[in-house]
XYZ file of C-alpha atoms in Angstrom:
564
model
C -2.113 16.046 14.282
C -5.824 16.998 14.521
C -8.540 15.864 17.897
C -5.221 13.428 18.192
C -4.596 14.541 21.644
C -6.788 13.327 24.808
C -6.450 13.851 28.577
C -3.343 12.656 30.488
C -5.097 10.372 31.761
C -6.008 8.659 28.554
C -9.749 9.869 27.657
C -9.955 10.541 24.300
C -12.688 11.194 21.764
C -14.771 9.299 19.558
C -14.071 11.324 15.630
C -14.450 11.191 12.507
C -16.728 7.917 11.908
C -19.878 7.943 9.705
C -22.953 8.601 11.203
C -21.293 9.707 14.676
C -21.169 12.735 15.954
C -17.708 14.914 14.713
C -14.868 15.473 16.636
C -17.029 15.915 20.034
C -14.738 14.641 23.086
C -17.130 11.820 24.378
C -15.469 12.222 28.273
C -16.915 15.682 27.510
C -20.106 15.491 26.619
C -20.886 19.942 27.645
C -17.807 20.595 25.466
C -20.227 18.923 21.967
C -22.085 22.326 21.705
C -18.916 24.119 20.733
C -17.149 21.103 19.218
C -20.543 20.804 16.743
C -20.182 24.433 15.612
C -17.052 23.358 14.054
C -17.122 21.745 10.751
C -13.383 19.492 9.724
C -11.451 21.921 8.455
C -12.471 24.316 12.004
C -14.683 26.781 9.772
C -18.464 27.633 11.416
C -20.891 25.955 10.257
C -23.681 27.174 8.463
C -27.339 26.734 10.525
C -28.089 24.059 8.446
C -25.549 21.885 8.653
C -24.957 22.138 11.997
C -28.185 19.659 11.648
C -26.500 17.290 9.328
C -26.259 13.359 10.223
C -27.924 13.490 13.874
C -24.690 16.219 15.260
C -27.918 18.849 16.059
C -26.330 19.288 19.772
C -27.893 22.479 20.479
C -32.058 20.422 19.033
C -32.254 18.867 22.714
C -35.822 18.195 22.249
C -36.415 16.990 19.167
C -36.347 13.016 18.026
C -32.883 11.732 17.595
C -31.973 10.463 14.452
C -31.307 7.248 13.741
C -27.818 5.483 14.264
C -26.612 3.679 11.010
C -26.627 -0.294 11.979
C -22.817 -1.518 12.715
C -21.903 -0.255 16.778
C -20.081 1.863 17.623
C -17.246 -1.107 19.121
C -17.095 -2.901 15.169
C -15.741 0.178 13.511
C -13.359 0.662 16.688
C -12.327 -3.271 16.388
C -11.806 -2.725 12.667
C -10.160 0.002 12.869
C -7.528 -1.105 15.992
C -6.939 -4.175 13.656
C -6.077 -2.433 10.651
C -3.616 -0.643 12.508
C -1.683 -2.710 13.430
C -1.614 -4.204 10.125
C -0.011 -1.550 8.412
C 2.592 -1.381 11.959
C 4.161 -4.451 10.224
C 6.871 -3.275 7.774
C 7.482 -4.749 4.415
C 11.064 -5.161 4.872
C 12.829 -6.402 7.995
C 13.756 -3.838 10.288
C 17.390 -2.477 10.542
C 18.971 -3.401 12.762
C 19.497 -0.123 14.512
C 16.263 0.207 15.136
C 15.937 -2.136 18.189
C 19.133 0.126 20.001
C 16.756 3.511 19.826
C 14.088 1.920 21.079
C 15.843 0.607 23.522
C 17.349 4.088 24.422
C 14.144 5.336 23.928
C 12.501 3.675 26.638
C 15.248 5.217 28.830
C 14.866 8.871 28.367
C 12.067 10.975 30.938
C 8.711 11.928 30.152
C 10.769 15.571 28.724
C 13.281 13.323 26.491
C 10.912 11.956 24.776
C 8.499 13.887 24.553
C 11.547 16.199 22.680
C 12.814 13.047 20.826
C 9.149 12.625 18.793
C 9.425 16.560 18.499
C 11.852 16.237 16.920
C 11.104 13.962 14.490
C 7.841 15.173 13.369
C 10.297 17.272 11.634
C 12.014 15.209 9.991
C 9.125 13.531 8.330
C 7.775 14.043 4.668
C 3.736 14.272 4.927
C 2.898 10.764 3.970
C 4.323 9.638 7.377
C 2.663 11.841 8.716
C -1.010 10.964 7.297
C 0.790 7.692 8.054
C 1.316 7.761 11.744
C -2.586 9.770 11.372
C -3.895 6.377 10.768
C -1.928 4.195 13.679
C -2.663 6.619 16.902
C -6.120 8.313 16.287
C -8.564 4.451 16.973
C -6.260 4.429 19.990
C -8.466 8.142 20.484
C -11.408 7.020 19.392
C -11.810 4.302 21.922
C -15.869 3.995 23.900
C -15.078 3.422 27.265
C -19.060 3.450 28.092
C -19.544 0.215 26.335
C -16.384 -1.066 27.483
C -18.748 -1.451 30.839
C -20.429 -2.928 32.522
C -24.536 -1.503 31.441
C -25.011 -0.855 35.150
C -21.620 1.037 35.912
C -22.172 2.571 32.377
C -25.761 3.747 33.520
C -24.377 5.597 36.848
C -21.241 7.098 35.305
C -24.303 8.819 32.277
C -26.486 9.633 35.691
C -24.104 12.686 36.000
C -24.833 14.171 33.529
C -27.771 17.530 33.208
C -30.767 16.307 31.145
C -28.913 18.445 27.862
C -26.231 16.798 27.636
C -28.011 13.431 27.941
C -29.650 14.564 24.828
C -26.725 15.123 23.958
C -24.545 12.371 24.011
C -28.276 9.761 22.863
C -26.804 11.248 19.548
C -23.633 9.573 19.275
C -23.698 5.962 18.722
C -26.884 3.273 19.075
C -25.671 2.086 22.533
C -25.494 5.546 23.373
C -28.554 6.600 22.865
C -30.624 2.896 23.722
C -28.319 3.513 27.686
C -29.613 6.776 27.644
C -32.995 6.209 26.996
C -33.534 3.614 29.969
C -35.512 4.822 32.541
C -34.209 4.266 35.787
C -32.141 7.295 34.769
C -34.560 9.110 33.554
C -36.963 8.603 37.116
C -33.746 9.762 38.830
C -34.047 13.507 36.236
C -37.795 13.834 37.230
C -37.129 13.376 40.643
C -34.141 15.314 40.861
C -36.893 18.246 39.212
C -39.666 17.393 41.578
C -41.801 15.907 38.459
C -44.331 13.017 39.822
C -45.533 10.089 36.021
C -48.186 11.511 35.106
C -51.365 9.428 34.898
C -51.778 9.723 31.367
C -48.177 8.011 30.967
C -48.800 4.780 33.383
C -51.420 4.356 30.829
C -49.219 4.979 27.739
C -46.596 2.398 29.263
C -49.647 0.017 29.863
C -50.573 -0.154 26.457
C -47.399 -0.341 24.689
C -45.130 -2.282 27.370
C -42.520 -3.199 23.608
C -42.332 0.242 23.504
C -38.489 2.111 23.827
C -39.330 5.040 24.476
C -38.628 6.436 28.134
C -41.360 7.169 29.520
C -40.405 9.068 32.473
C -37.932 11.123 29.554
C -41.350 12.420 27.930
C -42.705 12.758 31.426
C -38.899 15.138 31.812
C -39.414 16.363 28.656
C -43.291 17.305 28.936
C -42.358 19.037 31.932
C -39.091 21.460 30.342
C -41.586 22.534 27.440
C -44.685 23.543 30.075
C -42.087 25.698 31.896
C -40.955 27.140 28.427
C -44.833 28.196 28.201
C -44.827 29.229 31.782
C -41.363 31.700 31.101
C -41.435 33.173 26.867
C -44.792 31.090 25.317
C -46.687 33.452 23.834
C -49.871 33.653 26.221
C -53.430 32.704 24.595
C -56.463 33.820 25.708
C -57.081 33.198 28.766
C -60.859 31.087 29.463
C -63.310 34.513 31.129
C -65.412 33.243 34.042
C -67.862 35.794 34.887
C -70.068 35.039 38.009
C -71.271 36.005 41.440
C -71.971 39.963 39.884
C -69.956 42.904 40.880
C -69.273 41.274 44.618
C -65.731 40.719 45.655
C -65.012 37.279 45.300
C -62.321 36.659 49.016
C -61.302 33.040 48.026
C -60.790 30.592 45.781
C -59.487 27.118 45.141
C -58.129 24.855 42.103
C -57.807 21.644 42.128
C -57.257 19.389 39.424
C -60.029 20.981 37.684
C -62.686 21.934 40.155
C -62.357 25.765 40.388
C -64.318 27.481 43.025
C -64.199 30.401 44.161
C -66.206 32.387 47.219
C -67.490 35.719 47.644
C -69.485 38.357 49.500
C -72.670 37.257 48.030
C -73.296 34.476 50.575
C -72.539 31.913 47.748
C -69.863 29.807 45.995
C -69.791 28.524 42.733
C -67.557 25.467 41.699
C -66.297 25.457 37.394
C -65.265 23.281 34.769
C -61.492 24.208 34.193
C -61.371 22.865 31.572
C -64.664 24.103 30.014
C -64.897 27.251 31.649
C -68.644 26.579 33.181
C -70.491 27.137 36.193
C -70.933 24.033 37.338
C -73.006 24.264 40.943
C -74.086 27.449 43.105
C -73.278 26.591 46.642
C -76.467 28.427 47.722
C -76.468 28.506 51.879
C -75.180 30.765 54.018
C -77.231 33.790 55.462
C -73.888 36.610 55.430
C -70.693 36.674 53.281
C -68.498 34.430 53.197
C -64.562 34.557 54.210
C -63.111 31.493 53.975
C -63.141 27.887 52.593
C -61.017 24.376 51.625
C -61.137 21.869 49.357
C -60.235 17.971 48.925
C -62.048 16.022 45.703
C -65.599 17.256 46.101
C -65.904 18.411 49.307
C -65.769 21.254 49.656
C -65.321 23.479 53.016
C -66.664 27.361 53.299
C -67.185 30.089 56.693
C -69.575 32.963 56.645
C -70.301 36.134 58.364
C -73.143 33.682 59.402
C -71.464 32.435 62.406
C -71.653 28.963 60.585
C -69.672 26.213 58.585
C -71.282 24.765 55.792
C -69.119 21.103 54.556
C -70.959 20.650 50.464
C -70.589 18.254 48.130
C -68.956 20.113 45.280
C -70.269 17.434 42.161
C -73.881 17.377 43.317
C -74.129 21.457 45.099
C -75.860 19.621 48.349
C -75.657 21.193 51.845
C -73.817 17.521 53.618
C -72.877 19.274 56.926
C -73.606 23.071 58.832
C -71.493 23.184 60.980
C -72.653 25.676 64.109
C -70.323 26.960 67.797
C -69.250 29.309 66.369
C -70.479 33.348 67.533
C -68.548 35.739 65.385
C -67.610 34.733 62.190
C -65.455 32.190 60.911
C -62.564 33.691 59.881
C -59.788 31.285 58.446
C -60.022 27.291 58.424
C -57.583 24.704 57.466
C -57.990 20.909 56.431
C -56.126 17.941 57.044
C -57.621 14.503 56.752
C -61.787 14.342 57.738
C -61.120 17.447 60.162
C -61.003 20.969 59.761
C -60.079 23.631 62.420
C -61.828 27.536 61.648
C -60.343 30.634 63.984
C -63.091 33.010 64.189
C -64.071 36.650 65.401
C -65.700 35.381 68.567
C -61.175 34.027 70.208
C -61.558 31.079 69.148
C -60.736 27.642 67.415
C -62.448 25.039 67.123
C -61.787 20.787 66.131
C -64.829 19.692 64.237
C -65.092 16.560 62.119
C -66.970 16.993 57.909
C -67.152 13.551 57.296
C -69.980 13.351 60.438
C -70.734 17.313 61.328
C -69.353 17.359 65.199
C -67.504 20.001 66.892
C -65.009 17.554 68.716
C -62.558 20.429 70.518
C -63.095 23.680 71.587
C -60.223 25.494 71.704
C -59.893 29.291 73.588
C -57.226 31.318 75.163
C -56.558 33.247 72.479
C -58.177 37.433 73.769
C -59.064 38.529 70.474
C -60.408 37.376 66.921
C -58.327 34.472 65.476
C -57.154 36.035 61.701
C -54.709 32.365 60.394
C -54.760 28.938 61.063
C -52.413 26.617 59.830
C -53.435 22.403 61.358
C -50.901 18.981 60.176
C -52.978 16.616 61.901
C -51.296 16.677 65.707
C -50.451 20.691 66.135
C -53.030 23.319 65.638
C -51.052 26.710 65.039
C -53.473 29.963 64.900
C -52.862 33.369 64.962
C -54.979 36.722 66.276
C -55.748 40.864 66.875
C -53.437 40.227 70.533
C -50.282 40.447 68.482
C -49.737 36.263 69.874
C -49.210 32.807 68.033
C -50.356 29.660 69.660
C -50.125 27.137 69.415
C -52.253 24.114 70.237
C -52.550 20.062 71.645
C -56.280 19.983 70.154
C -56.952 16.776 71.532
C -55.796 17.788 74.712
C -57.077 21.282 74.315
C -54.126 22.479 75.837
C -52.226 25.521 74.717
C -48.183 23.957 74.476
C -46.866 27.436 73.840
C -47.984 31.297 73.401
C -44.458 32.558 70.910
C -44.624 37.042 71.425
C -42.580 39.102 70.013
C -44.971 40.685 67.521
C -46.481 44.693 68.604
C -48.987 44.398 66.056
C -51.493 41.841 64.465
C -50.652 38.815 63.109
C -52.464 38.630 59.653
C -50.301 35.005 58.102
C -48.621 32.262 59.334
C -46.771 28.328 57.191
C -46.081 25.333 59.113
C -44.078 23.076 58.102
C -44.427 21.291 61.506
C -40.450 22.694 62.636
C -40.920 25.912 62.048
C -44.278 28.161 61.777
C -43.337 31.170 61.190
C -45.718 34.269 61.138
C -46.699 38.045 59.228
C -47.852 40.793 60.978
C -49.442 44.891 61.336
C -45.436 45.198 62.049
C -44.772 44.112 58.367
C -41.859 41.987 59.877
C -41.418 38.012 59.657
C -40.586 36.466 62.801
C -39.519 32.688 62.177
C -39.979 29.765 65.594
C -39.270 26.205 66.471
C -43.439 24.688 66.904
C -41.196 22.161 69.499
C -38.462 25.276 71.923
C -41.452 28.212 71.069
C -38.409 30.175 70.371
C -38.413 32.923 67.941
C -34.850 31.970 66.038
C -35.820 34.542 62.975
C -36.438 37.881 63.043
C -36.874 39.126 58.894
C -37.047 42.501 58.333
C -37.561 44.126 54.845
C -41.057 45.144 53.982
C -43.049 47.990 54.712
C -46.795 47.307 54.874
C -48.455 44.136 56.339
C -47.369 40.930 54.884
C -50.719 39.263 54.728
C -49.514 36.435 51.972
C -46.290 34.154 52.406
C -46.011 30.307 51.108
C -43.674 28.467 52.976
C -42.106 24.780 51.024
C -39.311 22.824 51.164
C -37.946 25.558 53.648
C -37.954 27.526 51.403
C -40.555 31.309 52.500
C -41.914 33.178 50.080
C -43.164 36.441 50.866
C -44.628 39.913 49.770
C -41.489 41.535 47.951
C -38.773 38.498 48.023
C -38.195 35.149 49.833
C -35.575 33.585 52.120
C -34.109 29.845 52.231
C -34.651 29.399 56.023
C -31.135 26.235 56.743
C -28.283 27.578 55.924
C -27.330 30.187 54.438
C -29.995 32.239 54.580
C -30.209 34.033 50.773
C -32.841 36.238 50.613
C -34.084 37.504 47.146
C -35.569 40.881 47.044
C -38.068 42.191 44.852
C -36.983 45.135 42.333
C -37.447 47.704 40.141
C -39.952 45.820 38.504
C -42.253 45.389 41.474
C -45.745 45.484 42.447
C -47.312 49.677 42.447
C -49.844 48.636 44.635
C -50.160 45.472 47.617
C -49.859 42.459 46.826
C -53.240 40.237 47.583
C -51.841 37.070 47.052
C -48.783 34.327 45.590
C -47.568 31.861 44.779
C -45.026 29.892 43.983
C -43.165 25.985 42.648
C -39.450 24.154 41.532
C -38.625 27.016 39.250
C -41.959 30.334 39.067
C -43.107 32.205 42.226
C -46.070 33.672 41.037
C -47.649 36.956 42.674
C -50.645 39.447 42.745
C -51.831 42.828 43.534
C -53.932 45.637 43.874
C -52.346 47.310 41.210
C -54.063 44.912 38.624
C -50.675 42.583 37.770
C -50.467 39.244 38.063
C -46.131 38.253 37.449
C -43.960 35.952 37.366
C -40.676 35.059 38.956
C -37.072 33.752 38.410
C -37.657 31.273 42.354
C -33.532 30.445 41.967
C -32.542 33.780 41.285
C -35.203 36.413 42.053
C -34.956 38.232 39.086
C -38.748 39.313 37.419
C -39.675 37.354 34.642
C -42.434 38.743 33.042
C -46.267 40.461 33.674
C -48.526 37.360 32.947
C -51.898 39.322 33.468
C -52.167 43.106 33.029
C -55.882 45.098 33.318
C -56.151 47.566 31.871
C -58.201 49.234 34.665
C -55.326 48.455 36.528
C -54.035 51.667 38.317
C -58.147 52.368 38.782
C -59.793 50.649 40.715
C -58.601 47.198 38.945
C -57.825 44.881 41.178
C -56.128 41.049 41.346
C -58.201 39.531 44.634
C -56.797 36.027 44.476
C -54.426 33.598 41.780
C -53.774 29.983 43.039
C -51.806 27.575 39.941
C -51.482 23.901 39.018
C -48.565 22.893 37.241
C -50.242 23.927 34.450
C -53.177 26.728 34.633
C -53.859 29.624 36.241
C -56.735 30.563 38.147
C -57.000 34.783 39.270
C -59.983 36.444 40.978
C -60.472 39.103 39.145
C -62.199 42.650 39.488
C -62.928 45.650 41.388
C -64.167 48.398 44.160
C -65.901 50.966 41.694
C -67.233 49.756 39.735
C -63.910 49.576 36.541
C -63.367 46.677 36.152
C -66.166 43.254 35.923
C -65.959 40.646 38.773
C -64.618 37.826 37.401
C -62.623 34.723 36.531
C -59.568 34.214 34.295
C -58.241 30.912 33.739
C -54.171 30.613 31.782
C -52.824 27.581 30.092
C -49.643 26.618 29.814
C -49.934 22.709 29.002
C -48.592 21.461 25.878
C -49.863 19.505 23.325
C -49.155 15.259 24.016
C -49.860 14.579 20.273
C-alpha cells in the first residue's frame, strides 16, 4: 500500500492529485526534496522530468507554477465521498460480519495489526486495490486548510524560507499562505533584511499586486549573497586619483565615496559612475582621519585642524582650531564629533556651529583611537591605557589598565569596550565597572583592525562571540601572507584586506575561507590594499604601493542583482 502510511499522530501525505506535488508529505516539508527526486514507480527522475507539473522543489528562486482552479479541499471531499459510497456493498452483509467486527474491536492494538496482516495475505489483487481506494483519502487531508488562517500562518512560520518556497507549489491555498507579506517580513527580520525604498514605491504603485514585496526582498538578498559567495566577479570600476600618494582614510555611504590622502586633499566620488565629483582642498598637511554623514564630511590633518565640508558643493563650512598636534582619530555621532590628537587630548565639537564644547585631558601620550556613543567617550592611547569619559563634566570615570604596550584600536557598543594593543592582546572591558572581562590572546602582531556588532567581535585573524559560549574561529591555511590592514563584516560574511595585496571573503558562521575578491598582480612585491569599505552590494578598495609597483586608485566591485 504504497504511500498510505502516516505517522502515529495521524498526519498524512498529499499524493496522487493532479497538479499537486506527488508523494510529498505535507506535515514534513523538509522531506519534499528527497521525495520529489523519484517518480511514482520509485525510479529516479531525469533532470528534465523534475521540472514538470509544479514539482520543482529544488528550484527555489523561480516563479511558482500556477495551480489548477479546483481547490485541494474540493478534491479531498470528493474523493472521501466516493470512497464512502464504495463501502456500501451491493448485497446484504452476512450476519457473521458483525460478530467478527465486535471481536476485532475487543482485541489489543498488536492483535488488530496481526489480524489485518493475515487478512491482507488472503485478499486478491482487486480487493487490495479496493482497500487502497478507501484508505488513501484518509491520508490526503490538508490539515493546513482546516485551520484558521492566522493559525495556519503560525504553523508555516516555523518553516525555513527554502521550505516555504516548496510549500507554495503544493496547491493554490498553500501558495496564497506562503505569499503572505507578514510571513516574509518576519523571515526578512530574522536575516536582518530591511525593506528597500524601491519596494515601498513598488507597493504603492501596485496596491493590488499579490506577490509579497518582502518575499521579493528576501529572494533579492539571497541572490546578492550568492553573488558575493560564488558569482562571477565583474570587472571593477577603477577610480584614479591622489597620484602616487597613500590613501589614509576611506568612507563609503549610499552612492558616495570619500577618500583622504597624505597629499593634503580629500576626493568625493560617485560609486555609480566612478567619477570624481569634488576635490576638497584646504588642509596644509596630510589628511589622516575622516568621518561622513550624508553630505557632511569631517577631516583631521597633520596641520592640527579639523575641517567640516559640504560634499555636494566642495565648500569648507568650518575649520576647527584647538589641537596642537596631528589630529589622528575622530568619531562622529549626530551633530557632534570627538577628535583625538597626538597632543594627548580629546576635543568635543559641534559640527553645525564649529564650536569646541569640551576638552578632555588625562592621557600622557598620543591619543590613537576614540569611540563616542553620544553619552560616553572612550579613548585609547600610546600610554598603554584606555579611558572612559563623561564629556559634559570633562571627567575621566575609568582608566582601564592592563595592556603592556600602545593601544591602537577600540570598539564600543554601549556595554562592552574592546581594545587592541601592540602587545598583541585584545581585552574586553565592562564600561560601567571598568573591569576587564576577557583577555583574548592569539594574534602574533599588532591588532590594528577590529569590528564589534551584535556581540560578535571580528579582529585581524579570527572572531569570537562575547556572550554565552565563546566560540572562536581562527583563520587557517588561507590566511593573509602579511598584515591585515582593514576588515568589514555583515550578517553572513567577513571581508579582510592586507599588505599582501589581496581582499579575502570569509564565512562568518563557520570561519571558512570563501574566496579572494581582489588579488593584485603586484601583491607580494609591493602592492597593498590599504582600506576597504563595504555595503550590502558594493565593495570599495583603496589600493596602491609604497615602492611604485601599484598605481594609487580605488576599486569598486558590484555584487547587486538586476531588479527586472
